[in-house]
Short mmCIF file of C-alpha atoms (C1' of nucleotides) in Angstrom, two decimals:
data_model
loop_
_atom_site.label_atom_id
_atom_site.label_comp_id
_atom_site.label_asym_id
_atom_site.label_seq_id
_atom_site.Cartn_x
_atom_site.Cartn_y
_atom_site.Cartn_z
CA MET I 8 209.80 211.09 237.98
CA LYS I 9 207.80 208.63 235.39
CA GLY I 10 207.87 209.24 231.85
CA MET I 11 210.14 207.82 229.25
CA ASP I 12 211.89 210.36 227.05
CA ILE I 13 211.46 209.98 223.33
CA ALA I 14 214.58 207.99 222.91
CA GLU I 15 213.52 205.51 225.17
CA VAL I 16 210.40 204.82 223.44
CA SER I 17 211.84 204.80 220.24
CA ARG I 18 214.39 201.99 221.63
CA ARG I 19 211.85 200.20 223.20
CA THR I 20 209.41 199.96 220.08
CA GLY I 21 211.81 200.74 217.15
CA VAL I 22 209.55 203.56 215.98
CA PRO I 23 211.93 206.65 215.18
CA ALA I 24 211.81 209.72 216.98
CA SER I 25 210.69 211.49 213.95
CA THR I 26 207.62 209.14 213.72
CA LEU I 27 206.82 209.76 217.07
CA ARG I 28 206.49 213.48 216.70
CA TYR I 29 204.89 213.07 213.67
CA TYR I 30 202.22 210.79 215.43
CA GLU I 31 201.90 213.28 218.11
CA GLU I 32 201.08 216.03 215.94
CA ARG I 33 198.52 213.63 214.09
CA GLY I 34 196.85 213.02 217.59
CA LEU I 35 197.96 209.46 217.31
CA VAL I 36 199.68 209.40 220.71
CA ALA I 37 200.29 212.07 223.38
CA SER I 38 202.94 212.95 225.70
CA ILE I 39 202.12 213.39 229.07
CA GLY I 40 203.84 216.53 229.42
CA ARG I 41 207.55 218.13 229.16
CA ARG I 42 210.81 218.06 231.06
CA GLY I 43 212.05 221.38 230.16
CA GLN I 44 211.36 220.95 226.35
CA ARG I 45 211.51 217.50 225.99
CA ARG I 46 208.35 215.48 225.41
CA LEU I 47 207.92 212.42 228.34
CA PHE I 48 205.66 210.00 227.42
CA ASP I 49 203.64 207.47 229.63
CA PRO I 50 204.55 203.65 229.36
CA ALA I 51 201.15 203.24 228.08
CA VAL I 52 202.17 204.63 224.69
CA LEU I 53 203.82 201.55 224.35
CA ASP I 54 200.75 199.64 223.81
CA ARG I 55 199.49 202.13 221.85
CA LEU I 56 202.18 202.36 219.39
CA ALA I 57 201.81 198.32 219.18
CA LEU I 58 198.17 199.06 218.55
CA ILE I 59 198.92 201.75 215.76
CA ALA I 60 201.39 199.28 214.07
CA LEU I 61 198.81 196.39 213.93
CA GLY I 62 196.95 198.96 212.15
CA ARG I 63 199.54 200.15 209.88
CA ALA I 64 200.18 196.33 209.40
CA GLY I 65 196.77 196.02 208.51
CA GLY I 66 196.64 198.29 205.95
CA PHE I 67 194.79 201.03 207.56
CA ALA I 68 195.37 204.58 207.33
CA LEU I 69 196.61 206.60 209.98
CA ASP I 70 193.23 208.63 210.02
CA GLU I 71 191.32 205.56 210.32
CA ILE I 72 193.34 204.22 213.19
CA SER I 73 193.16 207.32 215.14
CA SER I 74 189.39 206.81 214.63
CA MET I 75 189.78 203.51 216.03
CA LEU I 76 191.55 204.32 219.36
CA THR I 77 190.32 206.86 222.06
CA PRO I 78 192.63 209.51 223.41
CA ASP I 79 193.06 207.46 226.22
CA GLY I 80 193.75 204.19 225.26
CA LEU I 81 191.60 201.84 223.40
CA PRO I 82 188.85 200.25 221.09
CA LYS I 83 186.89 203.09 220.58
CA MET I 84 185.12 200.76 217.62
CA ASP I 85 182.20 199.20 218.39
CA ARG I 86 181.92 195.66 217.25
CA GLY I 87 180.46 196.24 214.22
CA ARG I 88 182.86 198.53 213.00
CA LEU I 89 185.68 195.97 214.20
CA ASP I 90 183.97 193.16 212.33
CA ALA I 91 183.46 195.34 209.30
CA LYS I 92 187.35 195.64 209.41
CA ALA I 93 187.87 192.23 209.91
CA ASN I 94 185.69 191.58 206.68
CA GLU I 95 187.52 193.76 204.73
CA LEU I 96 190.72 192.32 205.69
CA ASP I 97 189.16 188.96 204.83
CA GLN I 98 188.46 190.14 201.31
CA THR I 99 192.03 191.23 200.97
CA ILE I 100 193.17 187.88 202.32
CA GLN I 101 191.09 185.91 199.73
CA ARG I 102 192.47 188.18 196.79
CA LEU I 103 195.97 187.55 197.86
CA THR I 104 195.58 183.99 198.32
CA ALA I 105 194.09 183.71 194.70
CA ILE I 106 196.98 185.65 193.51
CA ARG I 107 199.55 183.44 195.61
CA GLU I 108 197.96 180.43 193.86
CA ALA I 109 197.92 181.98 190.33
CA LEU I 110 201.88 182.54 191.00
CA ARG I 111 202.53 179.09 192.15
CA HIS I 112 200.68 177.73 189.41
CA ALA I 113 202.40 179.87 186.77
CA ALA I 114 205.67 178.33 188.19
CA LYS I 115 205.03 175.09 187.37
CA CYS I 116 202.16 175.48 184.53
CA PRO I 117 203.75 174.26 181.22
CA ALA I 118 201.31 176.79 179.13
CA ALA I 119 203.54 178.80 177.03
CA ARG I 120 201.47 182.02 178.00
CA PRO I 121 199.67 181.98 181.54
CA MET I 122 196.56 183.25 179.89
CA GLU I 123 196.16 180.09 177.76
CA CYS I 124 196.09 178.24 181.04
CA PRO I 125 192.31 177.92 182.35
CA THR I 126 193.77 177.40 185.74
CA PHE I 127 195.62 180.46 185.79
CA ARG I 128 192.76 182.59 184.33
CA ARG I 129 190.66 181.23 186.86
CA ALA I 130 193.25 182.31 189.80
CA VAL I 131 193.26 185.96 187.93
CA ARG I 132 189.77 186.06 187.75
CA LEU I 133 189.18 185.22 191.65
CA ALA I 134 192.10 187.55 192.32
CA GLY I 135 190.16 190.63 191.01
CA ALA I 136 186.67 189.31 191.48
CA GLY I 137 185.75 191.41 194.51
CA ARG I 138 184.26 194.83 194.14
CA PHE I 139 185.67 196.39 197.22
CA GLU I 140 188.40 198.67 197.82
CA VAL I 141 191.18 197.81 199.83
CA ALA I 142 193.77 200.30 201.73
CA PRO I 143 197.52 199.83 200.90
CA LEU I 144 199.21 197.56 202.90
CA ALA I 145 202.04 199.50 204.65
CA PRO I 146 205.62 198.45 204.30
CA PHE I 147 206.27 196.10 206.95
CA LYS I 148 209.81 196.50 208.37
CA ALA I 149 210.96 194.20 210.93
CA GLU I 150 212.19 195.39 214.21
CA ALA I 151 209.48 197.41 215.44
CA VAL I 152 206.96 197.77 218.38
CA SER I 153 207.65 195.30 220.87
CA VAL I 154 204.25 194.68 222.63
CA THR I 155 206.19 192.85 225.31
CA ARG I 156 206.50 194.72 228.46
CA ARG I 157 209.24 193.55 230.47
CA LYS I 158 210.96 196.36 231.88
CA ARG I 159 209.32 197.44 229.99
CA ARG I 160 194.86 207.09 191.34
CA THR I 161 194.28 204.32 191.14
CA GLY I 162 194.61 200.42 190.16
CA HIS I 163 191.42 199.50 188.59
CA VAL I 164 190.46 195.89 188.34
CA ARG I 165 187.34 194.57 187.08
CA LEU I 166 186.00 191.23 186.06
CA GLU I 167 182.66 190.35 184.29
CA MET A 2 193.18 197.98 160.27
CA LYS A 3 194.01 196.07 163.40
CA GLY A 4 194.99 197.88 166.78
CA MET A 5 192.76 199.52 168.96
CA ASP A 6 193.01 202.97 170.11
CA ILE A 7 193.57 204.03 173.52
CA ALA A 8 190.18 204.69 173.93
CA GLU A 9 188.94 201.33 173.49
CA VAL A 10 191.59 199.85 175.39
CA SER A 11 190.66 201.85 178.36
CA ARG A 12 186.86 201.17 177.82
CA ARG A 13 187.50 197.44 177.72
CA THR A 14 189.99 197.43 180.67
CA GLY A 15 188.97 199.82 182.90
CA VAL A 16 192.30 201.37 182.93
CA PRO A 17 192.28 205.28 182.06
CA ALA A 18 193.97 206.62 179.06
CA SER A 19 196.20 208.77 181.33
CA THR A 20 197.18 205.41 183.12
CA LEU A 21 197.90 203.67 179.72
CA ARG A 22 200.21 206.19 178.58
CA TYR A 23 201.95 206.29 181.71
CA TYR A 24 202.30 202.48 181.54
CA GLU A 25 203.92 202.95 178.12
CA GLU A 26 206.06 205.53 179.19
CA ARG A 27 207.18 203.06 181.96
CA GLY A 28 207.64 200.27 179.62
CA LEU A 29 204.93 198.07 181.09
CA VAL A 30 203.37 198.03 177.74
CA ALA A 31 203.86 199.17 174.39
CA SER A 32 201.91 200.15 171.50
CA ILE A 33 201.96 198.60 167.94
CA GLY A 34 202.33 201.74 166.26
CA ARG A 35 200.48 204.98 165.55
CA ARG A 36 197.76 206.21 163.32
CA GLY A 37 198.81 209.71 162.51
CA GLN A 38 199.68 210.77 166.33
CA ARG A 39 197.40 208.05 167.80
CA ARG A 40 198.49 205.16 169.50
CA LEU A 41 197.55 201.74 168.46
CA PHE A 42 197.50 198.82 170.67
CA ASP A 43 197.21 195.12 170.00
CA PRO A 44 194.68 193.20 171.60
CA ALA A 45 197.29 191.32 173.41
CA VAL A 46 197.35 194.13 175.57
CA LEU A 47 194.41 193.08 177.14
CA ASP A 48 195.86 190.48 178.84
CA ARG A 49 198.89 192.37 179.78
CA LEU A 50 196.92 194.79 181.65
CA ALA A 51 194.92 191.99 183.29
CA LEU A 52 198.52 190.43 184.51
CA ILE A 53 199.93 194.13 185.22
CA ALA A 54 196.52 194.20 187.56
CA LEU A 55 197.25 191.08 189.17
CA GLY A 56 200.77 192.08 190.17
CA ARG A 57 199.51 195.35 191.28
CA ALA A 58 196.60 193.66 193.26
CA GLY A 59 199.48 191.38 194.59
CA GLY A 60 201.11 194.53 196.28
CA PHE A 61 204.16 194.46 193.57
CA ALA A 62 205.57 197.82 192.38
CA LEU A 63 205.49 198.40 188.91
CA ASP A 64 208.98 198.01 188.23
CA GLU A 65 208.86 194.49 189.70
CA ILE A 66 206.16 193.62 187.55
CA SER A 67 207.88 194.72 184.51
CA SER A 68 210.78 192.54 185.64
CA MET A 69 207.97 189.75 185.55
CA LEU A 70 207.06 190.48 182.30
CA THR A 71 208.91 190.07 179.05
CA PRO A 72 208.46 192.63 176.49
CA ASP A 73 206.36 190.07 174.28
CA GLY A 74 203.86 188.45 176.60
CA LEU A 75 205.09 186.61 179.54
CA PRO A 76 206.41 184.61 181.94
CA LYS A 77 209.85 185.84 182.30
CA MET A 78 210.28 184.65 185.64
CA ASP A 79 211.68 181.49 186.65
CA ARG A 80 210.36 178.98 189.08
CA GLY A 81 212.18 180.16 191.73
CA ARG A 82 211.10 183.73 191.27
CA LEU A 83 207.84 182.91 191.34
CA ASP A 84 207.83 180.57 194.29
CA ALA A 85 209.63 183.20 196.09
CA LYS A 86 207.07 185.97 195.37
CA ALA A 87 204.60 183.28 196.05
CA ASN A 88 206.04 182.91 199.65
CA GLU A 89 206.40 186.44 200.47
CA LEU A 90 202.62 186.82 199.46
CA ASP A 91 201.95 184.03 201.63
CA GLN A 92 203.76 185.68 204.60
CA THR A 93 201.65 188.67 203.90
CA ILE A 94 198.50 186.37 204.20
CA GLN A 95 199.51 184.82 207.37
CA ARG A 96 200.07 188.36 208.86
CA LEU A 97 196.91 189.78 208.05
CA THR A 98 195.34 186.77 209.01
CA ALA A 99 196.46 187.21 212.63
CA ILE A 100 195.53 190.82 212.36
CA ARG A 101 192.12 189.59 211.22
CA GLU A 102 191.66 187.59 214.13
CA ALA A 103 192.96 190.28 216.63
CA LEU A 104 190.15 192.33 215.12
CA ARG A 105 187.38 189.78 215.61
CA HIS A 106 188.56 188.84 218.71
CA ALA A 107 188.80 192.30 219.86
CA ALA A 108 185.13 192.81 218.74
CA LYS A 109 183.92 190.36 221.40
CA CYS A 110 186.52 190.18 223.84
CA PRO A 111 185.16 191.87 227.48
CA ALA A 112 188.82 192.99 228.33
CA ALA A 113 188.55 196.61 229.29
CA ARG A 114 191.72 197.11 227.05
CA PRO A 115 192.73 194.65 224.54
CA MET A 116 196.27 194.64 225.46
CA GLU A 117 195.34 192.92 228.83
CA CYS A 118 193.81 190.35 227.03
CA PRO A 119 196.13 187.50 226.22
CA THR A 120 194.68 186.18 223.08
CA PHE A 121 194.65 189.81 221.58
CA ARG A 122 198.24 190.15 222.53
CA ARG A 123 199.13 186.82 220.97
CA ALA A 124 197.39 187.95 217.76
CA VAL A 125 199.56 191.14 217.70
CA ARG A 126 202.36 189.17 218.48
CA LEU A 127 201.91 187.15 215.49
CA ALA A 128 200.86 189.78 213.17
CA GLY A 129 204.13 191.72 213.97
CA ALA A 130 206.23 188.22 214.29
CA GLY A 131 207.75 188.05 211.16
CA ARG A 132 211.05 189.74 210.40
CA PHE A 133 210.40 190.46 206.61
CA GLU A 134 209.25 193.41 204.56
CA VAL A 135 206.42 193.47 202.41
CA ALA A 136 205.39 195.76 199.52
CA PRO A 137 202.32 197.99 199.95
CA LEU A 138 199.51 196.37 198.82
CA ALA A 139 197.74 198.62 195.89
CA PRO A 140 194.42 200.36 196.39
CA PHE A 141 192.04 198.04 194.75
CA LYS A 142 189.32 200.00 193.24
CA ALA A 143 186.56 197.93 191.27
CA GLU A 144 185.62 198.66 187.91
CA ALA A 145 188.95 197.92 185.80
CA VAL A 146 190.43 195.44 183.67
CA SER A 147 187.99 193.41 182.19
CA VAL A 148 189.48 190.31 180.96
CA THR A 149 186.52 189.53 178.94
CA ARG A 150 186.62 188.93 175.25
CA ARG A 151 184.05 188.36 172.91
CA LYS A 152 185.80 188.83 169.57
CA ARG A 153 188.87 186.77 169.66
CA ARG A 154 190.70 187.97 166.59
CA THR A 155 194.09 186.99 167.59
CA GLY A 156 193.16 183.54 168.36
CA HIS A 157 194.63 183.53 171.42
CA VAL A 158 191.87 182.81 174.16
CA ARG A 159 191.66 185.32 177.15
CA LEU A 160 189.33 185.28 180.14
CA GLU A 161 185.81 184.47 179.36
"C1'" DC N 20 232.85 228.99 230.73
"C1'" DT N 21 232.61 226.08 226.86
"C1'" DA N 22 231.22 222.30 224.25
"C1'" DC N 23 228.72 218.48 223.49
"C1'" DG N 24 224.97 215.69 222.68
"C1'" DA N 25 220.23 215.02 222.87
"C1'" DG N 26 216.18 217.00 222.35
"C1'" DT N 27 213.11 220.72 219.96
"C1'" DT N 28 210.44 223.63 215.79
"C1'" DC N 29 209.18 224.19 211.00
"C1'" DA N 30 209.50 223.71 206.32
"C1'" DA N 31 210.73 221.06 202.98
"C1'" DG N 32 211.78 217.02 200.37
"C1'" DC N 33 210.95 212.00 198.96
"C1'" DC N 34 208.64 207.93 196.86
"C1'" DG N 35 205.27 205.75 194.21
"C1'" DA N 36 201.66 205.66 190.99
"C1'" DC N 37 199.17 208.28 188.74
"C1'" DT N 38 196.35 212.69 187.55
"C1'" DT N 39 195.74 217.27 185.90
"C1'" DG N 40 196.20 221.23 182.95
"C1'" DA N 41 197.95 224.09 179.54
"C1'" DG N 42 198.43 223.87 174.95
"C1'" DG N 43 198.88 221.67 170.57
"C1'" DT N 44 197.47 218.46 166.18
"C1'" DC N 45 194.38 216.06 163.36
"C1'" DA N 46 190.09 213.89 160.94
"C1'" DA N 47 185.26 214.27 160.59
"C1'" DG N 48 181.04 216.78 159.81
"C1'" DC N 49 178.69 220.96 159.10
"C1'" DG S 26 186.46 226.65 156.15
"C1'" DC S 27 185.72 226.44 160.78
"C1'" DT S 28 184.33 224.07 164.78
"C1'" DT S 29 184.47 219.60 167.69
"C1'" DG S 30 185.93 216.08 169.93
"C1'" DA S 31 189.47 212.73 170.90
"C1'" DC S 32 193.67 212.30 170.99
"C1'" DC S 33 198.63 213.98 171.73
"C1'" DT S 34 203.23 215.78 174.85
"C1'" DC S 35 205.17 217.49 178.92
"C1'" DA S 36 205.38 219.59 183.01
"C1'" DA S 37 203.55 219.97 187.59
"C1'" DG S 38 200.44 218.73 191.23
"C1'" DT S 39 198.32 215.06 194.56
"C1'" DC S 40 198.53 211.99 198.61
"C1'" DG S 41 200.24 209.36 202.44
"C1'" DG S 42 203.57 208.55 205.55
"C1'" DC S 43 207.63 210.01 207.20
"C1'" DT S 44 212.28 211.68 206.75
"C1'" DT S 45 215.83 215.35 206.49
"C1'" DG S 46 217.98 219.80 207.15
"C1'" DA S 47 218.77 224.13 209.32
"C1'" DA S 48 218.78 226.40 213.36
"C1'" DC S 49 217.96 226.58 218.03
"C1'" DT S 50 217.73 225.36 223.50
"C1'" DC S 51 219.12 222.55 226.99
"C1'" DG S 52 221.41 220.27 231.02
"C1'" DT S 53 225.66 218.06 231.99
"C1'" DA S 54 230.50 217.05 231.93
"C1'" DG S 55 235.48 218.60 231.47
#
DNA sequence: CTACGAGTTCAAGCCGACTTGAGGTCAAGC
DNA sequence: GCTTGACCTCAAGTCGGCTTGAACTCGTAG
């Protein structure tokens, strides 16, 4: 009978069994049945987990991710929503880029206090310039979710 | 007398008083004394809060941020450490960029299932390719930390 | 028959960054 | 003198995303 048990899914994706159960409970993945009391998963769950990992890595909340996936596989999102997400991410990227530059500059700037340096100040300003909100970015641990199928309160920041 | 009370700091930065007390408790900011039982803050705390916000926006933990700041102002970090942080951020940025591209592609890709599309799979792979770990990015709400300074009583310059 | 290992359920715990609530103090204004 | 409102402290609560632990059930090997 086809269907992988939880250990195999875990092994192949790097996602702990406890997380898989949790995801199932949250409706993010579904098992295709049981053999005895044990869950059986369709291999398609591997792709699904990869998509979930993608979303998590992008800083999306689980609820948000589940709203992006249909029960049976895919992109339940319309173009607009996807684009919106992409833009959101783009804002984040720009913000992070400004911060990275601020750090790099701080590393070599001679000013005693960074805030006295115009370049640094500018970066700080850019970093905080947007007025959007961004989901927290998930801790990204290596290891996980192979996509290959072989065998198969509130930090506030304002500027003026 | 010099020194701003907590409400003024809050008003000028957007950081809630509760957060300021919390930051003080965590050692991220210090008050310069009390008037009665009330805290008094030096205007320099405004810069400090801007830096803290910068760090938070960059996904750094409070502990990490405090390890980057000296009690009296700033750059306690050596060049190497700053560069390391910048590189870390750079990894994050690349990862997010890959995810953004995956989303943009998914928005217009005709493939029924995203995972069947090589372009998408490649993006997913890139997104997950690194084997590093990244701190969570703080939720980014607008409103806060004005770096603005109208009266520069202390003589040092802050953001316009 | 028994023991073992791998699975199961359910409730509770953990972490970080704050927020909230109860109860207390104090200076100013009526 | 009394009220008000802004501040104070300290403990506990919140939220997301899991993890952990206790207690139980199976199927299989010895």
